[in-house]
Amino acid sequence: VAELTRPILLLTDFGLHDTYTGQVKAVIAGILPGATVIDLTHEVAPFAIAEGAWLLETALPAAPARAVVMAVVDPGVGTSRRALVVRSGERLFVGPDNGLLSCAFTDEDRERGAYASAGAVEVHELWDPLWRRPEVSPTFHGRDIFAPAAAYLASGIDYRHMGPPAPNPALLPPFRGEPGPFGELRGYIVHVDRFGNAITTIRGTQLFPRFALDAAGQVIDTHVRTFSDAPGERPFCHTDSSGFIAIALNQGSAAAELGLRRGDPVVVRAR
Amino acid sequence: VAELTRPILLLTDFGLHDTYTGQVKAVIAGILPGATVIDLTHEVAPFAIAEGAWLLETALPAAPARAVVMAVVDPGVGTSRRALVVRSGERLFVGPDNGLLSCAFTDEDRERGAYASAGAVEVHELWDPLWRRPEVSPTFHGRDIFAPAAAYLASGIDYRHMGPPAPNPALLPPFRGEPGPFGELRGYIVHVDRFGNAITTIRGTQLFPRFALDAAGQVIDTHVRTFSDAPGERPFCHTDSSGFIAIALNQGSAAAELGLRRGDPVVVRAR
Amino acid sequence: VAELTRPILLLTDFGLHDTYTGQVKAVIAGILPGATVIDLTHEVAPFAIAEGAWLLETALPAAPARAVVMAVVDPGVGTSRRALVVRSGERLFVGPDNGLLSCAFTDEDRERGAYASAGAVEVHELWDPLWRRPEVSPTFHGRDIFAPAAAYLASGIDYRHMGPPAPNPALLPPFRGEPGPFGELRGYIVHVDRFGNAITTIRGTQLFPRFALDAAGQVIDTHVRTFSDAPGERPFCHTDSSGFIAIALNQGSAAAELGLRRGDPVVVRAR
């Protein structure tokens, strides 16, 4: 069935310690036997919407254009926050209306904080109970609303059948360094990876030719192309495979050594 | 092949840190190319049969009826404990004879601690070496006995060909609060999830309208429908997506904050 | 497509905490929809080439003969180290030229540290940009070089089209105890598993009938067939499902209790 259906990509904060992610996949398999299901990650920090949005945005360039993306980081589960399906180009997204799906939208819309690109991007509410499980738990919409929607979308159901257009979806601003009053760039650490690389919201294309990056009181002024070019035991910056500036240490954990944590502010100055 | 074969669901304590789970999947792929294999979880605490049985029981309502379930938490591997295949309705289970597969059996049989529901549930031993790997390691029946059995069952082999009927399978009592001498309900924490929710063996349907739940010296008297209804920073109960009562903290780890651990007793009194 | 294509096995140090492994799978799905992709493990310790090589070697006996194996533990990513494709029997391997793929080679070649078994084993460089992603990150060849190569190989592309023969691939010596000057066997702890078993490079077939194994100052002189034969609370040896000698503790973590770590030396003497 792989040629006739769309692959489903999953990104959640459900982890692999429990059966939450397994239940999502079991539901998909019940609706679309033989579905191709790919875990982008399930280790988004619990409830960390911005981290999830960044991880999704930076993973999707590797993904097939026709994928169905199910992303769930959902502190508002069970409240009146809407469940959305978004079409962006050929790609379909399902997830909560809290900004997690921002990468489906244009940078212009994200800068304004308001969706105005109908045509390129369409947003509908996952409203029709036909495409849900018969009973919906107030704490597990991933299993009961988003997984069935993803499976039906992957099988070819038209997203416009799932509910009415949804105005004013929540949007996060684009991830990038923001200019400060003295010409500096201001950002933050959006993700610490398995290797201890502290990845910032500063884009590689934004870095000054000569710079001083300040994070948690540490100043780093070296940018290298790859790890083996690294300056001995001192921390350095490199442009991560995501395109963003990462603070790294050669064969060690920069985050652990320098005490860097997700959310810590980062300032880059030209020198 | 997805339409012609059964999906295989895996639940083990093998973890993902090693290649144990990978070897199981490699064996399945060798026997049934293109099999649909779904990880329910591999992070059952090592040797924790009751936790594994509970995780399996609460995940399976999301699963396709025709699934083959391979569950392995097996402290007795390499001893004379039997390897079983169980048919329960349309579903097939393989795993060690230690209670892990209890959810395949009726509540009546589990209460009695004795299997007597032949017809609805059939139990056979995985006995015939034809459906094993040629060499069986004394410490890894998951790879050498259960994975091949699951793959052959998924491909359509009749479970009754794998060995003779197996009398007296090990059964765990149903997971639920047990009435105590003063009208209270007694249970225990059966699983702590990724978010720090401490999930008890008390069923949501058992909770008194007004109650006091005592766990590790903490008394909790609030039940909410979903996290956003939670009372500020105090711990609360909610009925988890599993149907069981969980002790939770809004956007924090109840287990870490309250010092709750798997196995801790829980008492619920009406008030 | 499962019958017409080869299954792809993955072993990396990318972890599951980020989207690195997910991006690899997304790339594969874009090139070969419906590919069978099996995670052997992604939890090799960061940059631990020998551990990765051992995990690969000991997992592959469970795998289909025609598999495509993608293994990436790659401290030299972005340098001039070559990217390789190796055919060994029917099996194909892709990965960095740093010894990680040693199990594709003969023991004789590995002992000599020089590849001389052309015919049985063929080595080519992944050289032709046709089989890469259009842009190659200097820090993520797993996504940009190895994943596409694995997908094209699985789809049937001939490995000899991907680049010229590659002389002198890096090889690790065979994993086994090495005889010391006093008749003892010398090895080291190559992997600590999820259960805390400290697995050594001593092969089960090498163990003396009566022995004293010294690891981190502890002396162990008992070998048992399976966990339930273990001597109460004392540590013991058993021949792991990998065929190597593991130091274990019944239902406890030998590594934690005895302070054993990956890389620690192990000496076995006859007694």
Short mmCIF file of N, CA, C and O in Angstrom, two decimals, chain A residues 23-102:
data_model
loop_
_atom_site.label_atom_id
_atom_site.label_comp_id
_atom_site.label_asym_id
_atom_site.label_seq_id
_atom_site.Cartn_x
_atom_site.Cartn_y
_atom_site.Cartn_z
N GLN A 23 0.23 2.96 21.45
CA GLN A 23 -1.22 3.00 21.23
C GLN A 23 -1.56 3.84 20.00
O GLN A 23 -2.47 3.50 19.24
N VAL A 24 -0.84 4.93 19.81
CA VAL A 24 -1.04 5.74 18.61
C VAL A 24 -0.82 4.89 17.36
O VAL A 24 -1.62 4.90 16.41
N LYS A 25 0.26 4.12 17.36
CA LYS A 25 0.57 3.30 16.18
C LYS A 25 -0.42 2.16 16.02
O LYS A 25 -0.73 1.76 14.89
N ALA A 26 -0.91 1.63 17.13
CA ALA A 26 -1.89 0.55 17.06
C ALA A 26 -3.19 1.06 16.42
O ALA A 26 -3.80 0.38 15.59
N VAL A 27 -3.59 2.27 16.80
CA VAL A 27 -4.79 2.86 16.21
C VAL A 27 -4.60 3.06 14.71
O VAL A 27 -5.49 2.74 13.90
N ILE A 28 -3.46 3.57 14.32
CA ILE A 28 -3.19 3.78 12.89
C ILE A 28 -3.25 2.45 12.14
O ILE A 28 -3.86 2.35 11.08
N ALA A 29 -2.63 1.42 12.71
CA ALA A 29 -2.62 0.11 12.04
C ALA A 29 -4.01 -0.48 11.90
O ALA A 29 -4.29 -1.23 10.97
N GLY A 30 -4.90 -0.14 12.84
CA GLY A 30 -6.27 -0.64 12.75
C GLY A 30 -7.06 0.02 11.62
O GLY A 30 -7.94 -0.59 11.03
N ILE A 31 -6.72 1.26 11.32
CA ILE A 31 -7.43 2.01 10.28
C ILE A 31 -6.79 1.81 8.92
O ILE A 31 -7.47 1.69 7.90
N LEU A 32 -5.47 1.77 8.89
CA LEU A 32 -4.73 1.68 7.62
C LEU A 32 -3.66 0.61 7.73
O LEU A 32 -2.48 0.92 7.98
N PRO A 33 -4.05 -0.65 7.56
CA PRO A 33 -3.05 -1.73 7.66
C PRO A 33 -1.91 -1.49 6.67
O PRO A 33 -2.15 -1.11 5.53
N GLY A 34 -0.69 -1.70 7.14
CA GLY A 34 0.45 -1.52 6.25
C GLY A 34 0.91 -0.09 6.11
O GLY A 34 1.80 0.20 5.30
N ALA A 35 0.34 0.82 6.88
CA ALA A 35 0.77 2.22 6.82
C ALA A 35 2.27 2.31 7.09
O ALA A 35 2.81 1.56 7.90
N THR A 36 2.93 3.24 6.42
CA THR A 36 4.32 3.58 6.74
C THR A 36 4.29 4.65 7.82
O THR A 36 3.76 5.74 7.60
N VAL A 37 4.85 4.32 8.99
CA VAL A 37 4.83 5.25 10.13
C VAL A 37 6.26 5.51 10.55
O VAL A 37 7.01 4.55 10.81
N ILE A 38 6.67 6.76 10.60
CA ILE A 38 8.04 7.13 10.91
C ILE A 38 8.05 8.01 12.15
O ILE A 38 7.35 9.02 12.20
N ASP A 39 8.84 7.61 13.13
CA ASP A 39 9.01 8.40 14.34
C ASP A 39 10.04 9.49 14.09
O ASP A 39 11.23 9.16 13.93
N LEU A 40 9.63 10.75 14.07
CA LEU A 40 10.64 11.81 14.03
C LEU A 40 11.29 11.89 15.40
O LEU A 40 12.50 11.80 15.53
N THR A 41 10.51 12.07 16.43
CA THR A 41 10.96 11.83 17.80
C THR A 41 9.73 11.86 18.68
O THR A 41 8.70 12.45 18.33
N HIS A 42 9.83 11.19 19.84
CA HIS A 42 8.79 11.27 20.86
C HIS A 42 9.35 11.85 22.14
O HIS A 42 8.69 11.82 23.17
N GLU A 43 10.55 12.41 22.06
CA GLU A 43 11.24 12.88 23.26
C GLU A 43 11.28 14.40 23.36
O GLU A 43 12.17 14.95 24.04
N VAL A 44 10.34 15.08 22.72
CA VAL A 44 10.19 16.50 23.02
C VAL A 44 9.99 16.62 24.54
O VAL A 44 9.30 15.78 25.14
N ALA A 45 10.61 17.63 25.16
CA ALA A 45 10.40 17.79 26.61
C ALA A 45 8.91 17.95 26.87
O ALA A 45 8.20 18.60 26.10
N PRO A 46 8.40 17.34 27.95
CA PRO A 46 6.96 17.40 28.21
C PRO A 46 6.43 18.84 28.13
O PRO A 46 6.97 19.74 28.77
N PHE A 47 5.40 19.03 27.31
CA PHE A 47 4.68 20.30 27.19
C PHE A 47 5.50 21.42 26.54
O PHE A 47 5.07 22.57 26.52
N ALA A 48 6.68 21.13 25.98
CA ALA A 48 7.56 22.16 25.42
C ALA A 48 7.18 22.45 23.97
O ALA A 48 7.77 21.88 23.04
N ILE A 49 6.21 23.31 23.79
CA ILE A 49 5.67 23.57 22.45
C ILE A 49 6.73 24.15 21.52
O ILE A 49 6.85 23.72 20.37
N ALA A 50 7.50 25.12 22.00
CA ALA A 50 8.47 25.76 21.10
C ALA A 50 9.56 24.77 20.68
O ALA A 50 9.95 24.72 19.51
N GLU A 51 10.04 23.98 21.63
CA GLU A 51 11.03 22.96 21.26
C GLU A 51 10.45 21.99 20.22
O GLU A 51 11.09 21.65 19.24
N GLY A 52 9.21 21.58 20.45
CA GLY A 52 8.57 20.68 19.50
C GLY A 52 8.43 21.30 18.12
O GLY A 52 8.69 20.67 17.09
N ALA A 53 8.04 22.58 18.10
CA ALA A 53 7.88 23.27 16.81
C ALA A 53 9.21 23.38 16.08
O ALA A 53 9.28 23.23 14.85
N TRP A 54 10.28 23.64 16.85
CA TRP A 54 11.60 23.74 16.23
C TRP A 54 12.07 22.38 15.71
O TRP A 54 12.60 22.27 14.60
N LEU A 55 11.88 21.34 16.51
CA LEU A 55 12.29 20.00 16.07
C LEU A 55 11.53 19.60 14.81
O LEU A 55 12.10 19.01 13.88
N LEU A 56 10.25 19.94 14.76
CA LEU A 56 9.46 19.60 13.58
C LEU A 56 9.96 20.37 12.36
O LEU A 56 10.19 19.79 11.29
N GLU A 57 10.15 21.66 12.53
CA GLU A 57 10.58 22.51 11.43
C GLU A 57 11.91 22.07 10.85
O GLU A 57 12.11 22.11 9.63
N THR A 58 12.81 21.64 11.71
CA THR A 58 14.15 21.30 11.22
C THR A 58 14.24 19.86 10.72
O THR A 58 15.19 19.52 10.03
N ALA A 59 13.27 19.04 11.05
CA ALA A 59 13.28 17.66 10.55
C ALA A 59 12.59 17.54 9.19
O ALA A 59 12.96 16.69 8.37
N LEU A 60 11.61 18.39 8.93
CA LEU A 60 10.77 18.17 7.75
C LEU A 60 11.47 18.34 6.41
O LEU A 60 11.03 17.71 5.43
N PRO A 61 12.53 19.13 6.29
CA PRO A 61 13.19 19.17 4.97
C PRO A 61 13.67 17.79 4.50
O PRO A 61 13.85 17.59 3.30
N ALA A 62 13.85 16.86 5.42
CA ALA A 62 14.28 15.51 5.03
C ALA A 62 13.11 14.62 4.62
O ALA A 62 13.32 13.49 4.17
N ALA A 63 11.89 15.10 4.76
CA ALA A 63 10.72 14.22 4.64
C ALA A 63 10.07 14.29 3.27
O ALA A 63 10.16 15.31 2.57
N PRO A 64 9.38 13.21 2.89
CA PRO A 64 8.66 13.20 1.61
C PRO A 64 7.61 14.32 1.56
O PRO A 64 6.97 14.63 2.57
N ALA A 65 7.46 14.92 0.39
CA ALA A 65 6.56 16.06 0.24
C ALA A 65 5.12 15.70 0.61
O ALA A 65 4.39 16.51 1.15
N ARG A 66 4.72 14.47 0.33
CA ARG A 66 3.31 14.10 0.51
C ARG A 66 3.01 13.54 1.91
O ARG A 66 1.93 13.00 2.15
N ALA A 67 3.93 13.69 2.83
CA ALA A 67 3.73 13.09 4.15
C ALA A 67 2.53 13.68 4.88
O ALA A 67 2.15 14.83 4.66
N VAL A 68 1.97 12.86 5.77
CA VAL A 68 1.03 13.33 6.78
C VAL A 68 1.83 13.44 8.08
O VAL A 68 2.43 12.45 8.52
N VAL A 69 1.84 14.63 8.66
CA VAL A 69 2.61 14.88 9.86
C VAL A 69 1.65 14.96 11.05
O VAL A 69 0.75 15.80 11.05
N MET A 70 1.84 14.08 12.02
CA MET A 70 1.06 14.17 13.26
C MET A 70 1.99 14.66 14.35
O MET A 70 2.96 13.98 14.70
N ALA A 71 1.72 15.85 14.89
CA ALA A 71 2.57 16.43 15.93
C ALA A 71 1.70 16.73 17.14
O ALA A 71 0.67 17.40 17.02
N VAL A 72 2.12 16.21 18.29
CA VAL A 72 1.31 16.41 19.50
C VAL A 72 2.21 16.73 20.69
O VAL A 72 2.95 15.87 21.19
N VAL A 73 2.18 17.97 21.09
CA VAL A 73 2.72 18.44 22.37
C VAL A 73 1.60 19.33 22.87
O VAL A 73 1.34 20.38 22.29
N ASP A 74 0.91 18.93 23.90
CA ASP A 74 -0.47 19.39 24.04
C ASP A 74 -0.86 19.65 25.49
O ASP A 74 -1.73 18.98 26.04
N PRO A 75 -0.25 20.66 26.12
CA PRO A 75 -0.62 20.93 27.52
C PRO A 75 -2.10 21.27 27.68
O PRO A 75 -2.65 21.10 28.76
N GLY A 76 -2.75 21.73 26.61
CA GLY A 76 -4.16 22.11 26.71
C GLY A 76 -5.13 21.00 26.37
O GLY A 76 -6.32 21.27 26.15
N VAL A 77 -4.65 19.75 26.32
CA VAL A 77 -5.54 18.65 25.95
C VAL A 77 -6.76 18.63 26.87
O VAL A 77 -6.65 18.82 28.08
N GLY A 78 -7.92 18.43 26.28
CA GLY A 78 -9.14 18.35 27.07
C GLY A 78 -9.81 19.68 27.32
O GLY A 78 -10.91 19.74 27.86
N THR A 79 -9.16 20.77 26.94
CA THR A 79 -9.78 22.09 27.05
C THR A 79 -10.45 22.41 25.71
O THR A 79 -10.54 21.57 24.82
N SER A 80 -10.83 23.66 25.54
CA SER A 80 -11.52 24.04 24.32
C SER A 80 -10.54 24.36 23.18
O SER A 80 -10.97 24.78 22.11
N ARG A 81 -9.24 24.20 23.41
CA ARG A 81 -8.31 24.44 22.29
C ARG A 81 -8.71 23.51 21.14
O ARG A 81 -9.09 22.37 21.36
N ARG A 82 -8.60 24.06 19.91
CA ARG A 82 -9.07 23.28 18.77
C ARG A 82 -8.05 22.22 18.34
O ARG A 82 -6.86 22.36 18.60
N ALA A 83 -8.54 21.21 17.66
CA ALA A 83 -7.68 20.24 16.97
C ALA A 83 -7.71 20.61 15.49
O ALA A 83 -8.78 20.84 14.93
N LEU A 84 -6.53 20.68 14.88
CA LEU A 84 -6.44 21.20 13.51
C LEU A 84 -5.92 20.17 12.52
O LEU A 84 -5.15 19.27 12.87
N VAL A 85 -6.33 20.39 11.25
CA VAL A 85 -5.63 19.78 10.13
C VAL A 85 -5.21 20.93 9.22
O VAL A 85 -6.01 21.84 8.95
N VAL A 86 -3.96 20.93 8.81
CA VAL A 86 -3.40 22.00 7.99
C VAL A 86 -2.84 21.38 6.71
O VAL A 86 -2.12 20.38 6.77
N ARG A 87 -3.20 21.96 5.56
CA ARG A 87 -2.53 21.58 4.31
C ARG A 87 -1.57 22.68 3.94
O ARG A 87 -1.94 23.86 3.89
N SER A 88 -0.33 22.31 3.70
CA SER A 88 0.70 23.29 3.32
C SER A 88 1.43 22.68 2.14
O SER A 88 2.17 21.71 2.29
N GLY A 89 1.20 23.25 0.95
CA GLY A 89 1.67 22.58 -0.26
C GLY A 89 0.99 21.22 -0.33
O GLY A 89 -0.22 21.11 -0.12
N GLU A 90 1.76 20.19 -0.61
CA GLU A 90 1.18 18.85 -0.68
C GLU A 90 1.07 18.20 0.69
O GLU A 90 0.50 17.12 0.82
N ARG A 91 1.69 18.81 1.69
CA ARG A 91 1.84 18.14 2.98
C ARG A 91 0.62 18.41 3.88
O ARG A 91 0.06 19.50 3.81
N LEU A 92 0.29 17.44 4.69
CA LEU A 92 -0.82 17.58 5.63
C LEU A 92 -0.29 17.46 7.05
O LEU A 92 0.60 16.64 7.32
N PHE A 93 -0.84 18.27 7.95
CA PHE A 93 -0.45 18.26 9.36
C PHE A 93 -1.69 18.08 10.22
O PHE A 93 -2.72 18.69 9.93
N VAL A 94 -1.59 17.30 11.29
CA VAL A 94 -2.62 17.33 12.32
C VAL A 94 -1.95 17.57 13.66
O VAL A 94 -0.83 17.11 13.91
N GLY A 95 -2.66 18.30 14.52
CA GLY A 95 -2.11 18.60 15.84
C GLY A 95 -2.97 19.62 16.55
O GLY A 95 -3.95 20.13 15.98
N PRO A 96 -2.60 19.93 17.80
CA PRO A 96 -3.37 20.91 18.57
C PRO A 96 -3.09 22.33 18.08
O PRO A 96 -2.03 22.60 17.52
N ASP A 97 -4.04 23.21 18.32
CA ASP A 97 -3.93 24.60 17.88
C ASP A 97 -3.20 25.42 18.95
O ASP A 97 -3.80 26.19 19.70
N ASN A 98 -1.89 25.22 19.02
CA ASN A 98 -1.11 25.94 20.05
C ASN A 98 0.23 26.44 19.53
O ASN A 98 1.10 26.81 20.31
N GLY A 99 0.41 26.46 18.21
CA GLY A 99 1.66 26.96 17.65
C GLY A 99 2.62 25.86 17.22
O GLY A 99 3.58 26.11 16.50
N LEU A 100 2.36 24.64 17.66
CA LEU A 100 3.27 23.53 17.35
C LEU A 100 3.43 23.33 15.85
O LEU A 100 4.50 22.93 15.37
N LEU A 101 2.39 23.60 15.10
CA LEU A 101 2.41 23.36 13.65
C LEU A 101 2.88 24.59 12.86
O LEU A 101 2.69 24.67 11.65
N SER A 102 3.52 25.55 13.53
CA SER A 102 3.86 26.82 12.89
C SER A 102 4.64 26.64 11.59
O SER A 102 4.48 27.43 10.66
#
